[in-house]
Tab-separated table of C-alpha atoms and ligand atoms in Angstrom:
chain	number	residue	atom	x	y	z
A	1	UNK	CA	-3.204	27.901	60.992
A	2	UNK	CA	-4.245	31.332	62.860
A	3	UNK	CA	-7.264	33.121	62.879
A	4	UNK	CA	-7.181	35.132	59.923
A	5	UNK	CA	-6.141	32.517	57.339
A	6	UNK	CA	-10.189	30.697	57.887
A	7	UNK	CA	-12.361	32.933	56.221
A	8	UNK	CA	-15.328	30.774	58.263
A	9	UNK	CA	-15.709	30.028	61.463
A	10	UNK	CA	-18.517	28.530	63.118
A	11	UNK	CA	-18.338	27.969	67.284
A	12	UNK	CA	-20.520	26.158	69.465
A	13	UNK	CA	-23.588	27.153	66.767
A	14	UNK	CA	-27.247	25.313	68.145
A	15	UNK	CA	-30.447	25.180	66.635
A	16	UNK	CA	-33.733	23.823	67.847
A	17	UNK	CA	-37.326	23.668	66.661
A	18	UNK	CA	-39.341	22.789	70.039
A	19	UNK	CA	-37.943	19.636	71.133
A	20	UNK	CA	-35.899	18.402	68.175
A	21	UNK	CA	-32.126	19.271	68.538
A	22	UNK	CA	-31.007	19.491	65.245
A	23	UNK	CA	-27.271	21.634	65.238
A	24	UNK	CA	-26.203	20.739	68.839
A	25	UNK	CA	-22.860	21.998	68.842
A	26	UNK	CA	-21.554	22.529	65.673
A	27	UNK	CA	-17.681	24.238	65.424
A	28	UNK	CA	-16.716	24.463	61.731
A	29	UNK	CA	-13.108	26.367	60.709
A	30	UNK	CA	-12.919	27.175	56.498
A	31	UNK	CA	-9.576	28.397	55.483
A	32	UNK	CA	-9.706	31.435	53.189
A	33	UNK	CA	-10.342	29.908	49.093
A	34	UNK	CA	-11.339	25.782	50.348
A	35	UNK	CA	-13.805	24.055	49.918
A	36	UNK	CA	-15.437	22.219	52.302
A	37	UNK	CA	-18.163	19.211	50.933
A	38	UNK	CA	-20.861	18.745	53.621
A	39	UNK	CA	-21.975	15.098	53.497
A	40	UNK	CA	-24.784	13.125	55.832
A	41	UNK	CA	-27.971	11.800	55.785
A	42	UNK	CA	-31.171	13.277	55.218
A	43	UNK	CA	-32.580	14.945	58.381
A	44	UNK	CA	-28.580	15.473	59.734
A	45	UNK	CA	-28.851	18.683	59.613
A	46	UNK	CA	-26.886	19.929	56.583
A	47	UNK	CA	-29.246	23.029	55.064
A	48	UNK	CA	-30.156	24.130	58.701
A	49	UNK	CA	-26.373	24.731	59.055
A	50	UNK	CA	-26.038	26.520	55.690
A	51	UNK	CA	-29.212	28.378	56.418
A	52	UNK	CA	-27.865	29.766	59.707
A	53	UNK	CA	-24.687	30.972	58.347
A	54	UNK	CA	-27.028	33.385	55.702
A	55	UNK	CA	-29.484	34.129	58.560
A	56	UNK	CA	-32.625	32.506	56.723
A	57	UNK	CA	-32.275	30.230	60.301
A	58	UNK	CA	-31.545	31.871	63.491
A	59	UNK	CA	-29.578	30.114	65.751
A	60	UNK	CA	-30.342	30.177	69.632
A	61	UNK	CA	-26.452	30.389	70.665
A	62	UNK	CA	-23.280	30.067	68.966
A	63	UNK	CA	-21.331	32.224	66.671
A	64	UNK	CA	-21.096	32.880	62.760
A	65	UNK	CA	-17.603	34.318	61.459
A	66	UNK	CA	-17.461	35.377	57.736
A	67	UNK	CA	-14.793	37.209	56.875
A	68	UNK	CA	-14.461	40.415	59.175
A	69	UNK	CA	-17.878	40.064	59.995
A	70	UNK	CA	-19.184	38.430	63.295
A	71	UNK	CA	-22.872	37.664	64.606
A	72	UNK	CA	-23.303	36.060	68.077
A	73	UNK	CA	-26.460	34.312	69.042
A	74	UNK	CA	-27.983	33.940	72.472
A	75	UNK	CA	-31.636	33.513	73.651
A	76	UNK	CA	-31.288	36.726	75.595
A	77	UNK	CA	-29.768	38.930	72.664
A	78	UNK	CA	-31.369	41.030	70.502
A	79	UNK	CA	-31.342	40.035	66.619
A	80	UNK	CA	-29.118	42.702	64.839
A	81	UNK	CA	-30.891	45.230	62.830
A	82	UNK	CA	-32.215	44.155	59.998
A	83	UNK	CA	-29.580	46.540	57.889
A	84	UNK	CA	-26.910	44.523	59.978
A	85	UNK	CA	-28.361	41.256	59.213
A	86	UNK	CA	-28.631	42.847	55.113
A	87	UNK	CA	-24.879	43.316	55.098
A	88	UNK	CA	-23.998	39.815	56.716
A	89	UNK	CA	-25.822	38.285	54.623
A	90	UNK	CA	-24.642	40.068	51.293
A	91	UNK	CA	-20.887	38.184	52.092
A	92	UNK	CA	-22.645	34.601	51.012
A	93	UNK	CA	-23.867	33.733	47.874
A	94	UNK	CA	-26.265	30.568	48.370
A	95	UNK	CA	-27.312	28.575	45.615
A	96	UNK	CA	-30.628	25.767	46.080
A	97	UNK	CA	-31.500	22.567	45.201
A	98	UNK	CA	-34.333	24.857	43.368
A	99	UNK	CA	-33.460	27.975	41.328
A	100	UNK	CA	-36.418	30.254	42.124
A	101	UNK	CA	-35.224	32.259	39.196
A	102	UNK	CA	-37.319	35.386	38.298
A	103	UNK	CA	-40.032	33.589	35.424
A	104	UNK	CA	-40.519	37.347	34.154
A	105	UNK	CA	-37.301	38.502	33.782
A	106	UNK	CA	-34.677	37.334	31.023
A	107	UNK	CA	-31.629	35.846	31.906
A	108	UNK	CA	-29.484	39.338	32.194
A	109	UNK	CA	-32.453	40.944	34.051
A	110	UNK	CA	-32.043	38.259	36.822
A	111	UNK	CA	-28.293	38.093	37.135
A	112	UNK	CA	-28.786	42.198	37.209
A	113	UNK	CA	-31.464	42.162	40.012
A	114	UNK	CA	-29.387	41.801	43.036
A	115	UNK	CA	-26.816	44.111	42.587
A	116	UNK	CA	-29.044	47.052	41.132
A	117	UNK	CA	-31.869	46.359	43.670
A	118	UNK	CA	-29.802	45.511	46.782
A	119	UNK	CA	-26.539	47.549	46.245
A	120	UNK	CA	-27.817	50.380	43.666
A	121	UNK	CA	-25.227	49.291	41.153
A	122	UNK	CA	-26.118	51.471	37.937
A	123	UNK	CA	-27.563	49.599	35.422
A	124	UNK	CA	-24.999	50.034	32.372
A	125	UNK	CA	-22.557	48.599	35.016
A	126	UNK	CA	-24.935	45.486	36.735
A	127	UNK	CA	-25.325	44.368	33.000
A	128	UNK	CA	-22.087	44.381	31.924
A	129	UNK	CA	-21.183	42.467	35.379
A	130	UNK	CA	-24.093	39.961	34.509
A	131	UNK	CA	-22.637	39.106	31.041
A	132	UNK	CA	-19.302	38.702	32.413
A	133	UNK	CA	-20.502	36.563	34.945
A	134	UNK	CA	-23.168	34.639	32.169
A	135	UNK	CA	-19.970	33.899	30.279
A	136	UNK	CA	-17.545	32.485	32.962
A	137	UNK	CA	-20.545	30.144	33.506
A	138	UNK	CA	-21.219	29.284	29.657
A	139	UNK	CA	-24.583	30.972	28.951
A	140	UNK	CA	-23.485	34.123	27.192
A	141	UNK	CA	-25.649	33.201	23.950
A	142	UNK	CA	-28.755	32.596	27.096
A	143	UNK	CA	-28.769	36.640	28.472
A	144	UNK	CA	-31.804	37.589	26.635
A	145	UNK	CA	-34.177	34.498	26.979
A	146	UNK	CA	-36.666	34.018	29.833
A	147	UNK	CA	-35.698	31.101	32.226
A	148	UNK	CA	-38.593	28.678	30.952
A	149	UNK	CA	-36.606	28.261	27.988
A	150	UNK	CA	-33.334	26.621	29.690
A	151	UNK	CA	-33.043	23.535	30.943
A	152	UNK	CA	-32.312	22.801	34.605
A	153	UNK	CA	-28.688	22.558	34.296
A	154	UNK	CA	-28.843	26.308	32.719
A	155	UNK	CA	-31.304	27.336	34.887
A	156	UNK	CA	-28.658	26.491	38.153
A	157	UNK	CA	-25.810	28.224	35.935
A	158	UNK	CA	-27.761	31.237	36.161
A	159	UNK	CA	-28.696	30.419	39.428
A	160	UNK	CA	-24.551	30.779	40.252
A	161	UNK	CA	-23.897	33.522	38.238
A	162	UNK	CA	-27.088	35.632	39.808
A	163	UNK	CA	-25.559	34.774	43.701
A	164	UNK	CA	-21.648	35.421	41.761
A	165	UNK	CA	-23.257	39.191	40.788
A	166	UNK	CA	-23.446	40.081	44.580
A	167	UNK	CA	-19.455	39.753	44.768
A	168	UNK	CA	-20.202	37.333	47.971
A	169	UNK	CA	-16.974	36.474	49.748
A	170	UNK	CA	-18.343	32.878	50.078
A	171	UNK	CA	-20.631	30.413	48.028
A	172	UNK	CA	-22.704	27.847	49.623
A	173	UNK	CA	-24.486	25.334	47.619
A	174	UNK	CA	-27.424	23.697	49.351
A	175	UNK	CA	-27.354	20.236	46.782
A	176	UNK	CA	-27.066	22.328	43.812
A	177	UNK	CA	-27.346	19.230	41.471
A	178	UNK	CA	-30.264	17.623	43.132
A	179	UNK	CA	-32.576	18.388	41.189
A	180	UNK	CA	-31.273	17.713	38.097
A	181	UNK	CA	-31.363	14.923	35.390
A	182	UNK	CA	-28.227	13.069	35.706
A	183	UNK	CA	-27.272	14.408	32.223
A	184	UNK	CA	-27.157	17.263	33.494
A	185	UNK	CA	-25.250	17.230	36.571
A	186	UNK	CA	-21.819	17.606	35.321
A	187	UNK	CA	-22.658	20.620	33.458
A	188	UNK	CA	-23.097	22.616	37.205
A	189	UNK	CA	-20.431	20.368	38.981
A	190	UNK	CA	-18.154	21.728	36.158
A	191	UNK	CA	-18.953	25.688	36.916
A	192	UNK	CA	-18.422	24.517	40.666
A	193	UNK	CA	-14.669	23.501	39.982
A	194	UNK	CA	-14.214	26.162	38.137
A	195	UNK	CA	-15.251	28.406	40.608
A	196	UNK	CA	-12.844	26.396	43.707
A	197	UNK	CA	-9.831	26.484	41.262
A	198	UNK	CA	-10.126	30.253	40.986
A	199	UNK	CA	-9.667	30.168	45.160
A	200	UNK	CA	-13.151	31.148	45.962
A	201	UNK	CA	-14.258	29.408	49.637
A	202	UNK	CA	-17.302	27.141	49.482
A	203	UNK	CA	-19.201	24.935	51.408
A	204	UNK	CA	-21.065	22.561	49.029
A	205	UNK	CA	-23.455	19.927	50.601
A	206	UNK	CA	-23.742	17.099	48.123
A	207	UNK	CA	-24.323	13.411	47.239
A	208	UNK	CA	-21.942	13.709	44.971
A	209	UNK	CA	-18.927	11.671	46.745
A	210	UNK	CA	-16.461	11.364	43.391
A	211	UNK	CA	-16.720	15.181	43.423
A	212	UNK	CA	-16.008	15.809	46.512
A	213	UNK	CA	-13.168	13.688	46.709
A	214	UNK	CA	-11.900	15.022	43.773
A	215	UNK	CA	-12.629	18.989	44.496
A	216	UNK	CA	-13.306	19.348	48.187
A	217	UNK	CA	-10.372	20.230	50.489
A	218	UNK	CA	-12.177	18.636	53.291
A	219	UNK	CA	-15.193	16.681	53.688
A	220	UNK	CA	-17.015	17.300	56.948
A	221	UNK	CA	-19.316	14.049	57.598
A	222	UNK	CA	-22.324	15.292	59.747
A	223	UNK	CA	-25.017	12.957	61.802
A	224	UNK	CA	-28.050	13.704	63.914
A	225	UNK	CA	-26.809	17.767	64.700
A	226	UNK	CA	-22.967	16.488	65.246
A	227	UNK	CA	-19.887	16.725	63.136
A	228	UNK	CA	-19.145	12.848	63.607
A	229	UNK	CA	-16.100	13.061	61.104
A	230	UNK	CA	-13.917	15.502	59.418
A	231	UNK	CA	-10.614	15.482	57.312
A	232	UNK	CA	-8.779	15.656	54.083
A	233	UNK	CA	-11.747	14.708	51.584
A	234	UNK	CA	-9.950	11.443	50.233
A	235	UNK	CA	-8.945	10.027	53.453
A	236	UNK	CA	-12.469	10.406	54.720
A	237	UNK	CA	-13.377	9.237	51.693
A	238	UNK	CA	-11.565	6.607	50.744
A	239	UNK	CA	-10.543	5.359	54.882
A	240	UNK	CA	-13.330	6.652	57.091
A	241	UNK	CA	-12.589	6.608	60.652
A	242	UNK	CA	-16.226	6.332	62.384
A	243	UNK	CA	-18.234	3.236	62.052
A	244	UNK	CA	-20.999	5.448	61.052
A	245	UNK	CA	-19.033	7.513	57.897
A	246	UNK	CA	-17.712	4.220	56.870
A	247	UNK	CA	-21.967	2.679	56.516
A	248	UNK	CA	-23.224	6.314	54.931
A	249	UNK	CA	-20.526	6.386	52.314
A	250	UNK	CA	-21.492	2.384	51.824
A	251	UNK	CA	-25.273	3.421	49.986
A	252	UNK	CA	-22.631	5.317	47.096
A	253	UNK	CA	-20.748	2.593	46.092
B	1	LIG	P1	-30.595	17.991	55.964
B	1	LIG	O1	-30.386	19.190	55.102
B	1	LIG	O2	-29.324	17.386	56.455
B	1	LIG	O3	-31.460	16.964	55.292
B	1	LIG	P2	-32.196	19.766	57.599
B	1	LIG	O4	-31.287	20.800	58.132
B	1	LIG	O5	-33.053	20.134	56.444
B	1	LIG	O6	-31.363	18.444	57.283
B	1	LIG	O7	-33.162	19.265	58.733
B	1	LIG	C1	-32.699	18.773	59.976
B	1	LIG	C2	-33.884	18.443	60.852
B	1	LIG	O8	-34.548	19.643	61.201
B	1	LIG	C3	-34.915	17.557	60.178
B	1	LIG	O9	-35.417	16.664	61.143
B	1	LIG	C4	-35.974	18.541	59.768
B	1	LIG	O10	-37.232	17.930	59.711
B	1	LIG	C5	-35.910	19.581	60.872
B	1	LIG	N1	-36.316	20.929	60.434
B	1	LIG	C6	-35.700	21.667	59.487
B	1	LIG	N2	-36.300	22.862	59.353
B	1	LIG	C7	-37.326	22.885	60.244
B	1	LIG	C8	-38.327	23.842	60.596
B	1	LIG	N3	-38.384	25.043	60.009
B	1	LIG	N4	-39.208	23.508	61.553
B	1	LIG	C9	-39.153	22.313	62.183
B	1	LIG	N5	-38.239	21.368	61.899
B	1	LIG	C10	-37.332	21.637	60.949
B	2	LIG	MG1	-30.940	19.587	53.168
């Protein structure tokens, strides 16, 4: 596959806080509209990854492809203005583990925020975006209550559909379904599927094997700062190669 069909690419990305290595040389291709489930232990170095491809981490060296947009990393560079960094980031949606919805704002008002506040979308237009966008992920009859009043598998729909409303050319989920009572997982896997079948590229990092088996193109098995393992999600899955794939995936069964 060339160059322009991976809508991601990661190269030789590192990351350390004072003496713990924790990306140590990380090279990660996405083809434009897959999905890519992120799997490891705690402490592997999953959200640190994730982090550094929004710029809430800066990396000390390596390089961060999305889309047309490039940032390279080096001790000795300068970090790219902070209106550079604002439009690099804008190409990735990132949903949490926690919502950090806006408690004073109704559901609309918080789907609404980004794009009036951050692009200067008129308002007429960022709400009729935000209801589209409240419907594709269930909640229409939710756009004028105040988050309190949804539960938490509501609470991450909105949570989508507010990072959906900055048209991001990505969508990273940082354990999306965490959180959650197990009732409510399936509720916010669902919207997820939805959202790969349409041919939008995400990374998801998740404990969820059985969906990403089933939705993932590729799982991507990482360990102590290293892709150990990475492949067609079922035959990682289903026939790890490395010893140490085959004892994480053992703790799911
Ligand atoms: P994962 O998401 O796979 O659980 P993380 O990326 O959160 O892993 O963390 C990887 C390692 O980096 C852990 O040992 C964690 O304690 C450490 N770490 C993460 N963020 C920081 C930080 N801001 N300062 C110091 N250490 C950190
Ligand atoms: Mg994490």
């Amino acid at each position: 596959m060339t160059t322009e069909n991976h809508k991601i690419e990661i190269s030789a990305l590192k990351k350390q806080y004072g003496d713990l290595v924790v990306l140590r040389d990380i090279n990660l291709k996405v083809a434009q509209g897959s999905v890519v489930a992120l799997i490891g232990p705690s402490g592997s170095g999953k959200s640190t990854l994730l982090r550094c491809m929004n710029l809430l981490v800066t990396p000390d060296a390596g390089r961060v492809r999305i889309g047309t947009d490039t940032f390279t990393f080096s001790k000795t560079s300068t970090l790219p203005s902070a209106k550079e960094q604002a439009r690099f980031r804008s190409g990735t949606g990132m949903v949490f583990q926690h919502f950090n919805l806006f408690p004073h704002m109704t559901v609309l008002k918080n789907v609404m925020e980004g794009p009036v506040s951050a692009k200067g979308m008129p308002k007429a237009q960022a709400a009729e975006l935000a209801r589209g966008l409240l419907a594709k992920v269930g909640l229409a009859d939710k756009a004028d209550v105040h988050p309190q009043r949804l539960s938490g598998g509501q609470k991450q729909r909105v949570a989508i559909a507010r990072a959906l409303a900055m048209q991001p050319e990505v969508m990273l989920f940082d354990e999306a379904t965490s959180a959650l009572d197990p009732e409510l997982v399936s509720e916010v896997l669902n919207v997820m599927k939805d959202l790969a079948a349409e041919g939008m590229t995400m990374i998801i990092v998740t404990h969820e094997i059985a969906f990403a088996r089933e939705v993932a193109d590729t799982v991507v098995f990482m360990r102590d700062g290293v892709i150990v393992e990475e492949g067609p999600a079922r035959e990682v899955v289903d026939n790890p190669k490395e010893e140490a794939t085959r004892s994480f995936l053992k703790h799911f069964h």
